Short mmCIF file of C-alpha atoms and ligand atoms in Angstrom, two decimals:
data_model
loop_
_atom_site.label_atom_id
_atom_site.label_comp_id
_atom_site.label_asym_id
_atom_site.label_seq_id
_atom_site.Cartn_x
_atom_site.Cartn_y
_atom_site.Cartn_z
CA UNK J 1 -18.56 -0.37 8.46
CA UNK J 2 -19.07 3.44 8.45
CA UNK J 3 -19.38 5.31 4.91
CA UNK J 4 -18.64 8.73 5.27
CA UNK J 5 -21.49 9.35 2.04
CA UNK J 6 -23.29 12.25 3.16
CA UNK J 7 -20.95 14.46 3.69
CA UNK J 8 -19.24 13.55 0.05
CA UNK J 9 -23.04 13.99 -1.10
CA UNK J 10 -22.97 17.39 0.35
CA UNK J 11 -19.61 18.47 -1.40
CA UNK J 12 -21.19 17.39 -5.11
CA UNK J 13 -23.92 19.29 -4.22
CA UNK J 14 -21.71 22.64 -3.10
CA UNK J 15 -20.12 21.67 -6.33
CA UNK J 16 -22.77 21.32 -8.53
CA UNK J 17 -21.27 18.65 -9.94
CA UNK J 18 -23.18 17.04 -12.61
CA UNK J 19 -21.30 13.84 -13.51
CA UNK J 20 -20.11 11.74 -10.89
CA UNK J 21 -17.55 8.85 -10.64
CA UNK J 22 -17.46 6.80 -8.60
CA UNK J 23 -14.23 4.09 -7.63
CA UNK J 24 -14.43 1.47 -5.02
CA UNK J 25 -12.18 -1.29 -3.66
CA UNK J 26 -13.04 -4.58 -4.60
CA UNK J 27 -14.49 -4.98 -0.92
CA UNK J 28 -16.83 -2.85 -1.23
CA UNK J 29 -18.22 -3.13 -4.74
CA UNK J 30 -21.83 -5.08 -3.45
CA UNK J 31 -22.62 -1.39 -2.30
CA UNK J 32 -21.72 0.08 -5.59
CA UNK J 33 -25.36 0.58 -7.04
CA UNK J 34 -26.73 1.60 -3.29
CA UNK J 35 -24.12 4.24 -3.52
CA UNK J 36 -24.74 5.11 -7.34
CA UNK J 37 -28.73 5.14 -6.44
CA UNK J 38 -27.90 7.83 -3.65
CA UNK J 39 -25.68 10.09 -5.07
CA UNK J 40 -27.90 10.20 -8.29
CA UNK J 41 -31.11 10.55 -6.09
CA UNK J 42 -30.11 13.30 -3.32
CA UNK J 43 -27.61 15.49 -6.26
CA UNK J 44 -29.33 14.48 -9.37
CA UNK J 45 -26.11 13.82 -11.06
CA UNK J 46 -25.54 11.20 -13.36
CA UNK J 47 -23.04 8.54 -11.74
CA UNK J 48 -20.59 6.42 -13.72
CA UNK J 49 -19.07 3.36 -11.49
CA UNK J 50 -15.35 2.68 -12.14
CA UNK J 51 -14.73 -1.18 -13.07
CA UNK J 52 -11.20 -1.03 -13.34
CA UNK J 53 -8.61 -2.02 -10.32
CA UNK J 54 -8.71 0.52 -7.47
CA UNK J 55 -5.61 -0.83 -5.09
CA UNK J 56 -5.07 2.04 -3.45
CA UNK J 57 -5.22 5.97 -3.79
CA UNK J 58 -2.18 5.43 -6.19
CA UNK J 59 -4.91 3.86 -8.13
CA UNK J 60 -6.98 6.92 -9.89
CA UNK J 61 -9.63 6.30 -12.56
CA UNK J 62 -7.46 8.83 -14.74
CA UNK J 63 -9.89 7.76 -17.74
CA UNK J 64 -13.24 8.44 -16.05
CA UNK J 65 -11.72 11.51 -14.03
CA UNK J 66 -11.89 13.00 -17.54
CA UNK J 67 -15.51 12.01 -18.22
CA UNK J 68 -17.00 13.35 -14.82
CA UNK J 69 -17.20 16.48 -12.97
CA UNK J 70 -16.09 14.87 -9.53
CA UNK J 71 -14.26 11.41 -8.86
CA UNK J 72 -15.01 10.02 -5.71
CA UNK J 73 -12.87 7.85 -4.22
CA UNK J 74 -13.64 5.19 -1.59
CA UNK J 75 -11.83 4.11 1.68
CA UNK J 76 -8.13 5.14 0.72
CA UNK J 77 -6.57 8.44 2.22
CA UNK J 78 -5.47 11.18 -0.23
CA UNK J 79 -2.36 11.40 -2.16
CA UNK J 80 -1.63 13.62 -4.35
CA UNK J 81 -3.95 16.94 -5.39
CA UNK J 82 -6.37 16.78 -7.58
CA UNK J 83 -9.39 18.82 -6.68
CA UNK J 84 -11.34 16.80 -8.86
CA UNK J 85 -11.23 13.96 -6.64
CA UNK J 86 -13.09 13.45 -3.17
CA UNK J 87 -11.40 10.83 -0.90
CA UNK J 88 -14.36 9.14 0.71
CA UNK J 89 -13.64 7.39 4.18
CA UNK J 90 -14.31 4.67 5.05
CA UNK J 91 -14.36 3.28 8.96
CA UNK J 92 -14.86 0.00 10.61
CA UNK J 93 -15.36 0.36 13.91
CA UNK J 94 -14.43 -2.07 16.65
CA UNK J 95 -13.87 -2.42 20.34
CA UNK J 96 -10.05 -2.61 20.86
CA UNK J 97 -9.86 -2.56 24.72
CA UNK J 98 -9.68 -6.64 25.29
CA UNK J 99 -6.99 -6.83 22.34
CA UNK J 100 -5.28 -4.15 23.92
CA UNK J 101 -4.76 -5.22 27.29
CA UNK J 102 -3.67 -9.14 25.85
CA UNK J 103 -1.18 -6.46 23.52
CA UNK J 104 0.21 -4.88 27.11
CA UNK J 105 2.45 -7.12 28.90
CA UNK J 106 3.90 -7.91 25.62
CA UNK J 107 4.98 -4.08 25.26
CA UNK J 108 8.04 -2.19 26.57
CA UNK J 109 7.24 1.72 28.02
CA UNK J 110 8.37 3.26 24.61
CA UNK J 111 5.04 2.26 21.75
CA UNK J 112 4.63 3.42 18.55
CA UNK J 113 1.33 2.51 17.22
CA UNK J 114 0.53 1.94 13.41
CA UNK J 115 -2.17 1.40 11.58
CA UNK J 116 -4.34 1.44 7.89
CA UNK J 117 -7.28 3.95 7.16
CA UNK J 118 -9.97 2.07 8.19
CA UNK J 119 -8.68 2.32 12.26
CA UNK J 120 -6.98 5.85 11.73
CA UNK J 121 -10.50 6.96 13.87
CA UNK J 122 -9.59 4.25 16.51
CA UNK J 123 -6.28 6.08 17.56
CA UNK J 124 -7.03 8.69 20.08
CA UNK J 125 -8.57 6.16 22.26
CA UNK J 126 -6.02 3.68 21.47
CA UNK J 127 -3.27 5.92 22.54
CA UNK J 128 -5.49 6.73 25.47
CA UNK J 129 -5.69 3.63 27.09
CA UNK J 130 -2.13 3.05 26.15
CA UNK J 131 -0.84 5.84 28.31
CA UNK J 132 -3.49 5.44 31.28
CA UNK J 133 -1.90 2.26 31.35
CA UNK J 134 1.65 3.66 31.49
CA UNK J 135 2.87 3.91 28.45
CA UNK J 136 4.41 5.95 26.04
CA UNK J 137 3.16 6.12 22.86
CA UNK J 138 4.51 7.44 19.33
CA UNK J 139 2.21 8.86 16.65
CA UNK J 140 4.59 9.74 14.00
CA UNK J 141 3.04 10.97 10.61
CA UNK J 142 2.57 9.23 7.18
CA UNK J 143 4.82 10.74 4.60
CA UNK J 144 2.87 9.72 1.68
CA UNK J 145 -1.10 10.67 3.47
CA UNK J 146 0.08 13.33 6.08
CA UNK J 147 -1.54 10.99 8.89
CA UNK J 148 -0.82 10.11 11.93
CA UNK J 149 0.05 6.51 12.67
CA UNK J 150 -0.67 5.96 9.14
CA UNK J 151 1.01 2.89 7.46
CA UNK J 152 0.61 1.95 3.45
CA UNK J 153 2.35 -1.16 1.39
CA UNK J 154 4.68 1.26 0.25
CA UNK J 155 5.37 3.60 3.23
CA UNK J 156 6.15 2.63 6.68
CA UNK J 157 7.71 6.21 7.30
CA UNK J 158 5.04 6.33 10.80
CA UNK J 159 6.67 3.95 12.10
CA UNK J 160 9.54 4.85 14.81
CA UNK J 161 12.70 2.06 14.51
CA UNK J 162 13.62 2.68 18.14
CA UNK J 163 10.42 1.79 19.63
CA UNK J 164 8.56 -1.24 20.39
CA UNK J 165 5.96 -1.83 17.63
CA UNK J 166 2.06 -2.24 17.70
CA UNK J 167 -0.04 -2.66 14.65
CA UNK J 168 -3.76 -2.15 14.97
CA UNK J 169 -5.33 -4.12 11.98
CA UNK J 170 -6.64 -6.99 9.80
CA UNK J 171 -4.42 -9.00 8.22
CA UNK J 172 -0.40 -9.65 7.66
CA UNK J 173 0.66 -7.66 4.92
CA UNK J 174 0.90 -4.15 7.16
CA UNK J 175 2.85 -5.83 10.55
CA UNK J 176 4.98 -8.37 8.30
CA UNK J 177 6.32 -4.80 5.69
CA UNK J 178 6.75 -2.92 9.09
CA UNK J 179 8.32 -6.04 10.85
CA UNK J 180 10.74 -6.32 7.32
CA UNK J 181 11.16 -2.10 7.55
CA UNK J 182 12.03 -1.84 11.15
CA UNK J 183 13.70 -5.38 11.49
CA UNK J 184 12.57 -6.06 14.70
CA UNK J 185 9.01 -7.89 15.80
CA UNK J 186 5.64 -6.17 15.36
CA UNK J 187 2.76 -7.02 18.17
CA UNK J 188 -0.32 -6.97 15.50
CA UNK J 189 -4.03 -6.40 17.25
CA UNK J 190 -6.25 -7.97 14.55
CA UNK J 191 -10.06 -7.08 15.52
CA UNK J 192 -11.51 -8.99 12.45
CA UNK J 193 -9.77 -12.03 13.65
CA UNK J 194 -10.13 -10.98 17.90
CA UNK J 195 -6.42 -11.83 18.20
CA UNK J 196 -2.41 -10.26 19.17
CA UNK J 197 0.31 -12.07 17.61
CA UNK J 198 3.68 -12.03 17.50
CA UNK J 199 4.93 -11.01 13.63
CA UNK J 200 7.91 -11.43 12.17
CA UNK J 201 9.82 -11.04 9.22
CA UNK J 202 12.87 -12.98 9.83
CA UNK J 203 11.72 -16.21 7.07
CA UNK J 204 10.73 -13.72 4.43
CA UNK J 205 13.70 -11.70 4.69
CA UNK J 206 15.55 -15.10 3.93
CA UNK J 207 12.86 -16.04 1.71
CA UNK J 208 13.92 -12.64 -0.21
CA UNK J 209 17.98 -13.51 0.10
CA UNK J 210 17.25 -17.21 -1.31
CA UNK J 211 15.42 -15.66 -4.39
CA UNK J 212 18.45 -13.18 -5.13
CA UNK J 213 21.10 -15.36 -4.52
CA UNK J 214 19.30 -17.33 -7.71
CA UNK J 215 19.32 -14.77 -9.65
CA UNK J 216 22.84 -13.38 -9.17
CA UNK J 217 23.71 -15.75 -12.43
CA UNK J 218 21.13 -14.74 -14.40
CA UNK J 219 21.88 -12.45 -17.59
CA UNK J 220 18.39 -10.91 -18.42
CA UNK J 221 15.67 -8.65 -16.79
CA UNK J 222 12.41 -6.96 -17.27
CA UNK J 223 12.16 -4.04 -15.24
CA UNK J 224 8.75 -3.69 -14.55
CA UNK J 225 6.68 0.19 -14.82
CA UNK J 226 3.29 1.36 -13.87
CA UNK J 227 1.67 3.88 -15.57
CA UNK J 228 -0.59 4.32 -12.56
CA UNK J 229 0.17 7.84 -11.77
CA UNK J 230 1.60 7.17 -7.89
CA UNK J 231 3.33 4.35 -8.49
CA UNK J 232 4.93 5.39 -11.52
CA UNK J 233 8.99 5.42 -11.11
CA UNK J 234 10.00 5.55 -14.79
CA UNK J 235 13.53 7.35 -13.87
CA UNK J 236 14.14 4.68 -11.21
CA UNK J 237 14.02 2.10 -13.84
CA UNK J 238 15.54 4.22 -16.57
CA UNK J 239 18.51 4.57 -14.08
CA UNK J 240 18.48 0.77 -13.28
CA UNK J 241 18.80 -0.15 -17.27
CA UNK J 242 21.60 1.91 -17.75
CA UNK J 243 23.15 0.05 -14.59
CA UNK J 244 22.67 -3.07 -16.13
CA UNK J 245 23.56 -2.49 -19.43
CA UNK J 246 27.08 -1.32 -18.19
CA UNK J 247 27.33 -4.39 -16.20
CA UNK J 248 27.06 -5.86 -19.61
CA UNK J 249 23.40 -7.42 -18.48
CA UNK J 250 20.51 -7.25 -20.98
CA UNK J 251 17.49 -5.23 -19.36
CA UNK J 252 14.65 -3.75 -20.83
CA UNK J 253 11.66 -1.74 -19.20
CA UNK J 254 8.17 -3.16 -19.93
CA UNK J 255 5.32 -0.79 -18.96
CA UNK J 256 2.01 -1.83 -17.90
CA UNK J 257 -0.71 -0.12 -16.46
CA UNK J 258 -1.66 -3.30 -14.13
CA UNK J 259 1.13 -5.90 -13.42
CA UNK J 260 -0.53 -9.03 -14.90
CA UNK J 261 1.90 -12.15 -14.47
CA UNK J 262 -0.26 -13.86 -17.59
CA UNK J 263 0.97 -10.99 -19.81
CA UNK J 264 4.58 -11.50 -18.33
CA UNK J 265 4.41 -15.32 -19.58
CA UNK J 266 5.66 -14.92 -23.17
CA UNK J 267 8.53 -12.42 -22.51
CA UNK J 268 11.96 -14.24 -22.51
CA UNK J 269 13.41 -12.40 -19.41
CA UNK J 270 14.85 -14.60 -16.65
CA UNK J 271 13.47 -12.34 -13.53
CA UNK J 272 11.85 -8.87 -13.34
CA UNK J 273 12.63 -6.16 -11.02
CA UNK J 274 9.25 -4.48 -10.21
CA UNK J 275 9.12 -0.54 -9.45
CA UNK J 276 5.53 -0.34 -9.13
CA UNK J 277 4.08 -1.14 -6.20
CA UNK J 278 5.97 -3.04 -3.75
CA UNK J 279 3.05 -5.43 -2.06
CA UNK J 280 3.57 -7.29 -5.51
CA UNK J 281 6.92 -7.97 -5.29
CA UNK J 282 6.38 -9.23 -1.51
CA UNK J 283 2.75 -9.87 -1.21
CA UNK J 284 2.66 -12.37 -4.81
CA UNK J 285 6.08 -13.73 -5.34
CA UNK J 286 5.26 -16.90 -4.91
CA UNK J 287 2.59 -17.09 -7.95
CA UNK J 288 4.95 -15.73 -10.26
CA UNK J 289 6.80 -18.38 -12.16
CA UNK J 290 10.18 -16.35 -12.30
CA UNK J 291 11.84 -14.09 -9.57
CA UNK J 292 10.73 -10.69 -8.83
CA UNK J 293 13.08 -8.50 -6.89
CA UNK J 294 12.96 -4.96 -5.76
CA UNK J 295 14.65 -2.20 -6.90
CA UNK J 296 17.23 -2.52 -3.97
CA UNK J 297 17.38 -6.50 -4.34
CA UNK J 298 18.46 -5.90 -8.00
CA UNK J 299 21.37 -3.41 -7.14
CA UNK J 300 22.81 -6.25 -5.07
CA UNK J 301 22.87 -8.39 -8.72
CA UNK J 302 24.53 -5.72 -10.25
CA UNK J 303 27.19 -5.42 -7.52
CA UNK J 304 26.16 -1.75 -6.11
CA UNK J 305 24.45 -2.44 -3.36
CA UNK J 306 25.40 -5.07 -0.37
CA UNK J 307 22.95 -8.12 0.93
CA UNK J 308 22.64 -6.91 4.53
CA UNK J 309 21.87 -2.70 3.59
CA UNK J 310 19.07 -3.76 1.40
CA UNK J 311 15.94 -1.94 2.87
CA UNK J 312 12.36 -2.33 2.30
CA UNK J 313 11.12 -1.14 -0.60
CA UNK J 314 8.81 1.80 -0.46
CA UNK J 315 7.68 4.97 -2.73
CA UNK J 316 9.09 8.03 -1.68
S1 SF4 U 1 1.46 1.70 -4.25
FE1 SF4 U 1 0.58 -0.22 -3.46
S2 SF4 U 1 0.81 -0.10 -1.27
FE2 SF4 U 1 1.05 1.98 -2.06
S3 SF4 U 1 -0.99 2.91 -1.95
FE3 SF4 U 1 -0.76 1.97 -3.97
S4 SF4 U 1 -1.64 -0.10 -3.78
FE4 SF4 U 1 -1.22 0.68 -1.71
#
């Protein structure tokens, strides 16, 4: 794993910052102190480590932003503008070739490549060996980070519908939402695990038609908001209480700045639509005791929208 620290070291020090926050990722909290040590050694700043969640760059530290100087924030690629914040990246760094060539026969000419932060370095010579080995390959840009072949939980906008799909990456969150988004199958390149596979989103799209089809009878909702700054949609769900009510439904909006399910327990709704971030509503379903639809899945309940033009829910 590469830590791009000196040259955020280097910025505090052009800035003369004096206070210094720091946020990290659960996965990388075991460096936290190292980090802390270093800054406060080579700046002479006094460092302040975040504790609360840090999910993604929709995530800010809003309450120690105010307390420091600087914020610097670990592994996630910008959104939004604050100047008080450095984005810090983080790389891991792995030999794609082998995974690659298993990934080619299983490719048409026409690829568009995806993939999370951590690999955005690994691109160039992905694409490279891509078209030395004849094919064509699509970069297309993030719409919520600006990059190239960028995809987050909430916005698959780099990836190209038309074009056969590869996702370079750990895990199945990232192929499974652009598998859902682009409803066709995803050929994911997983270094951590040294494996291609075949994704697709086929059972959870039932999955998700199952779960609304339950809740086309039911009469009450919680519509779910995050303070978190970027992933705040407060007029979305102002906008879907108004639907409901004139449906005759009872809805009510219950803010939060995390989504805890515990603090959901005692509330008498019979499902909540969530319009924070969407990897809850797809990644955690299954731990919550009672439904949680999207935005979109919702507007099917109230009649407005139909089963099969539902489309993955993202943050625009
Ligand atoms: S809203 Fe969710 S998916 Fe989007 S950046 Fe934040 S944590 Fe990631």
């Amino acid at each position: 794993m590469r830590i791009e620290l000196e040259k955020a070291i280097q910025e505090v020090k052009r800035r003369g910052a004096k206070r210094v926050g720091i946020q990290l990722p659960d996965g990388l909290r075991r460096r936290a102190f190292e980090i802390a040590e270093e800054i406060e050694k080579e700046c002479n700043s006094e460092v302040i480590i975040s504790g609360n969640t840090c999910f993604g760059a929709c995530d800010i530290d809003f309450h120690l932003l105010e307390e420091v100087d600087v914020l610097l924030h670990f592994a996630h690629s910008r959104i939004g503008t604050s100047e008080k914040i450095i984005f810090v990246e983080v790389s891991h760094e792995f030999e794609f070739s082998s995974l690659l060539s298993e990934a080619l026969p299983l490719l048409g000419r026409r690829v568009c490549v995806t993939t999370t932060a951590q690999h955005l370095k690994a691109l160039g010579s992905v694409k490279r060996f891509l078209e030395e080995n004849g094919k064509q390959v699509i970069l297309k840009r993030s719409r919520r980070t600006g990059n190239l072949g960028e995809v987050l939980g909430c916005d698959f906008s780099a990836v190209e519908r038309d074009a056969d799909l590869l996702f370079i990456g750990t895990g199945d969150f990232h192929p499974l939402g652009i598998s859902l988004f682009a409803e066709r199958e995803v050929i994911a390149a997983d270094p951590l695990k040294n494996e291609v596979s075949v994704v697709n989103g086929e059972k959870i799209r039932r999955k998700r038609y199952l779960l609304i089809s339950k809740c086309l009878s039911f009469e009450k909702f919680g519509i779910l908001v995050s303070t978190k700054v970027h992933q705040r949609r407060l007029n979305l769900a102002r906008v879907l209480k108004k639907k409901a009510k004139e449906r005759g439904l009872k809805a009510e909006i219950i803010m939060f700045d995390t989504i805890l399910f515990d603090a959901l327990q005692n509330f008498d709704a019979e499902a909540y639509v969530n319009t924070a971030c969407p990897r809850i509503t797809y990644d955690d379903t299954e731990l919550h005791p009672k439904p949680l639809l999207t935005p979109d899945e919702f507007l099917v309940i109230l009649g407005e929208k139909e089963f099969h033009k539902i489309s993955m829910d993202q943050m625009h």
